[in-house]
Amino acid sequence: MEVLEAIKSVKSVSKYKPDPVPEQKVQAVVNAARFAVSADNIQPWKFIVVSDEDAKRKLAGACTNGRHMADAPLVVVACARLDEAVAMIGGYMNSYPVDLGMALANVTVAATSEGLGTSWIFTFNEEKVKSLLNIPADAHVVGLTPLGIPEAYEAPAGRKHLSEILAYNAYD
């Protein structure tokens, strides 16, 4: 699948097939995260792939909208290594939210390319997630995404026309 075709094909999955995800596909998807750009090429990420049924159920309970997470074969938990992240960019922001967002975008596109599906989850109780997965204090959980073979997708949202989001030389 071509890159632009994969990007255009990404959809949030609402239900996953129970089929296991082949290990080579898991590695291909997470490997795509390694190639994301990051501030100063620090690559401040760590990804935990969760397959344990009890752990997935508990993770789903720690999320505001994790109802379909427990049914997915896998959950990928994206963590930022705060000791490695660039503390301030331009004096106004830490780099890890952008760094991990770029890495998770690669995960999403790679999953689609591999015939898999995802659904980003960013509303969760971080302390519960950290406790469940023994994540150290110097790491920050940025997001979780179920990973598996799609059975159903969330209702597709329309996309704004390019003219609504593109400007040249000034905002308006």
Short mmCIF file of C-alpha atoms in Angstrom, two decimals:
data_model
loop_
_atom_site.label_atom_id
_atom_site.label_comp_id
_atom_site.label_asym_id
_atom_site.label_seq_id
_atom_site.Cartn_x
_atom_site.Cartn_y
_atom_site.Cartn_z
CA MET A 1 0.00 0.00 0.00
CA GLU A 2 1.35 3.42 -0.95
CA VAL A 3 1.92 5.90 1.91
CA LEU A 4 -0.69 8.47 0.81
CA GLU A 5 -3.21 5.69 0.22
CA ALA A 6 -2.56 4.35 3.74
CA ILE A 7 -2.95 7.84 5.25
CA LYS A 8 -6.26 8.34 3.45
CA SER A 9 -7.42 4.87 4.56
CA VAL A 10 -6.89 5.36 8.31
CA LYS A 11 -10.15 5.00 10.27
CA SER A 12 -10.88 4.57 13.97
CA VAL A 13 -11.86 1.00 14.72
CA SER A 14 -14.85 0.37 16.99
CA LYS A 15 -14.66 -3.43 17.02
CA TYR A 16 -11.82 -5.88 16.45
CA LYS A 17 -11.81 -9.48 15.26
CA PRO A 18 -10.52 -11.88 17.93
CA ASP A 19 -7.84 -13.21 15.55
CA PRO A 20 -4.28 -12.92 16.86
CA VAL A 21 -1.98 -10.39 15.25
CA PRO A 22 1.12 -12.05 13.74
CA GLU A 23 4.29 -11.04 15.58
CA GLN A 24 5.97 -9.80 12.37
CA LYS A 25 3.09 -7.33 11.89
CA VAL A 26 3.35 -6.14 15.50
CA GLN A 27 7.05 -5.53 15.03
CA ALA A 28 6.52 -3.80 11.68
CA VAL A 29 3.95 -1.45 13.21
CA VAL A 30 6.04 -0.54 16.26
CA ASN A 31 9.17 -0.36 14.12
CA ALA A 32 7.49 2.41 12.11
CA ALA A 33 7.45 4.51 15.29
CA ARG A 34 11.26 4.41 15.40
CA PHE A 35 11.39 6.40 12.19
CA ALA A 36 9.27 9.30 13.43
CA VAL A 37 11.00 12.64 13.71
CA SER A 38 11.67 13.93 17.21
CA ALA A 39 13.26 17.02 18.71
CA ASP A 40 17.04 16.76 18.35
CA ASN A 41 16.45 13.13 17.25
CA ILE A 42 16.20 12.17 20.93
CA GLN A 43 13.51 9.52 20.30
CA PRO A 44 12.15 9.68 23.87
CA TRP A 45 9.68 6.81 23.50
CA LYS A 46 8.99 3.36 24.82
CA PHE A 47 6.11 1.20 23.57
CA ILE A 48 4.51 -1.55 25.62
CA VAL A 49 2.46 -4.14 23.74
CA VAL A 50 -0.14 -5.68 26.04
CA SER A 51 -1.73 -9.02 25.13
CA ASP A 52 -2.75 -10.30 28.56
CA GLU A 53 -6.58 -10.43 28.75
CA ASP A 54 -6.80 -9.35 32.39
CA ALA A 55 -4.37 -6.47 31.84
CA LYS A 56 -6.33 -5.28 28.77
CA ARG A 57 -9.57 -5.35 30.77
CA LYS A 58 -7.97 -3.31 33.56
CA LEU A 59 -6.49 -0.86 31.04
CA ALA A 60 -9.93 -0.44 29.48
CA GLY A 61 -11.28 0.37 32.94
CA ALA A 62 -8.63 3.06 33.38
CA CYS A 63 -9.74 4.81 30.17
CA THR A 64 -12.67 7.17 29.72
CA ASN A 65 -13.57 5.64 26.37
CA GLY A 66 -11.89 2.25 26.39
CA ARG A 67 -14.95 0.07 25.84
CA HIS A 68 -13.52 -1.72 22.77
CA MET A 69 -9.98 -1.93 24.12
CA ALA A 70 -10.47 -5.19 26.02
CA ASP A 71 -11.77 -6.91 22.87
CA ALA A 72 -8.73 -6.02 20.75
CA PRO A 73 -6.02 -8.67 20.55
CA LEU A 74 -3.40 -6.12 21.61
CA VAL A 75 -3.06 -2.70 23.18
CA VAL A 76 -0.04 -0.52 22.45
CA VAL A 77 0.83 1.87 25.28
CA ALA A 78 3.01 4.81 24.22
CA CYS A 79 5.25 6.24 26.92
CA ALA A 80 7.55 9.24 26.91
CA ARG A 81 10.87 8.92 28.66
CA LEU A 82 10.92 12.29 30.38
CA ASP A 83 14.61 12.04 31.23
CA GLU A 84 15.31 11.84 27.49
CA ALA A 85 12.81 14.40 26.18
CA VAL A 86 13.92 17.90 25.28
CA ALA A 87 12.67 19.92 28.26
CA MET A 88 11.86 23.12 26.42
CA ILE A 89 11.59 24.03 22.78
CA GLY A 90 11.79 27.75 22.19
CA GLY A 91 11.24 28.26 25.91
CA TYR A 92 7.56 27.32 25.77
CA MET A 93 6.95 23.59 25.48
CA ASN A 94 8.28 20.15 26.24
CA SER A 95 8.99 18.08 23.14
CA TYR A 96 7.49 14.75 24.12
CA PRO A 97 3.81 15.39 23.21
CA VAL A 98 4.82 16.25 19.66
CA ASP A 99 7.47 13.53 19.49
CA LEU A 100 5.06 10.82 20.63
CA GLY A 101 2.27 12.20 18.44
CA MET A 102 4.53 11.81 15.42
CA ALA A 103 5.48 8.27 16.48
CA LEU A 104 1.84 7.27 17.07
CA ALA A 105 0.88 8.69 13.69
CA ASN A 106 3.46 6.36 12.15
CA VAL A 107 2.02 3.46 14.18
CA THR A 108 -1.47 4.25 12.89
CA VAL A 109 -0.44 4.49 9.24
CA ALA A 110 1.76 1.38 9.47
CA ALA A 111 -1.09 -0.57 11.08
CA THR A 112 -3.39 0.41 8.22
CA SER A 113 -0.72 -0.59 5.72
CA GLU A 114 -0.48 -4.01 7.42
CA GLY A 115 -4.25 -4.56 7.25
CA LEU A 116 -4.69 -3.75 10.93
CA GLY A 117 -6.61 -1.04 12.72
CA THR A 118 -6.21 1.27 15.70
CA SER A 119 -8.10 3.86 17.68
CA TRP A 120 -6.18 6.44 19.70
CA ILE A 121 -7.13 6.81 23.35
CA PHE A 122 -5.86 9.86 25.19
CA THR A 123 -8.32 10.14 28.09
CA PHE A 124 -7.23 7.81 30.86
CA ASN A 125 -6.12 7.68 34.47
CA GLU A 126 -2.37 7.77 34.04
CA GLU A 127 -1.59 6.59 37.57
CA LYS A 128 -3.74 3.47 37.08
CA VAL A 129 -2.09 2.70 33.74
CA LYS A 130 1.39 3.22 35.21
CA SER A 131 0.59 1.00 38.16
CA LEU A 132 -0.85 -1.79 35.97
CA LEU A 133 2.22 -1.88 33.72
CA ASN A 134 4.98 -1.03 36.21
CA ILE A 135 5.81 2.17 34.34
CA PRO A 136 8.42 4.20 36.26
CA ALA A 137 7.85 7.67 37.66
CA ASP A 138 10.20 9.24 35.10
CA ALA A 139 7.97 8.11 32.22
CA HIS A 140 4.71 9.67 31.06
CA VAL A 141 1.91 7.70 29.40
CA VAL A 142 0.96 9.71 26.30
CA GLY A 143 -1.62 7.45 24.71
CA LEU A 144 -2.95 3.96 24.22
CA THR A 145 -4.20 2.31 21.07
CA PRO A 146 -5.88 -1.04 20.60
CA LEU A 147 -4.36 -2.96 17.70
CA GLY A 148 -5.95 -5.73 15.69
CA ILE A 149 -7.84 -6.76 12.60
CA PRO A 150 -10.81 -4.41 12.15
CA GLU A 151 -14.33 -5.83 12.27
CA ALA A 152 -16.18 -2.49 12.41
CA TYR A 153 -15.25 1.17 12.16
CA GLU A 154 -16.59 4.24 13.92
CA ALA A 155 -18.90 6.38 11.78
CA PRO A 156 -16.70 8.16 9.25
CA ALA A 157 -16.26 11.85 9.80
CA GLY A 158 -16.17 14.20 6.86
CA ARG A 159 -12.97 15.97 6.01
CA LYS A 160 -12.63 19.69 5.59
CA HIS A 161 -11.84 20.87 2.10
CA LEU A 162 -8.21 21.82 1.53
CA SER A 163 -9.23 25.44 0.99
CA GLU A 164 -10.54 25.52 4.59
CA ILE A 165 -7.21 24.58 6.14
CA LEU A 166 -4.58 25.97 3.77
CA ALA A 167 -3.36 29.57 3.71
CA TYR A 168 -0.31 31.20 2.18
CA ASN A 169 1.81 33.93 3.76
CA ALA A 170 -0.73 34.78 6.49
CA TYR A 171 -3.40 33.04 8.59
CA ASP A 172 -6.37 34.40 6.67
#
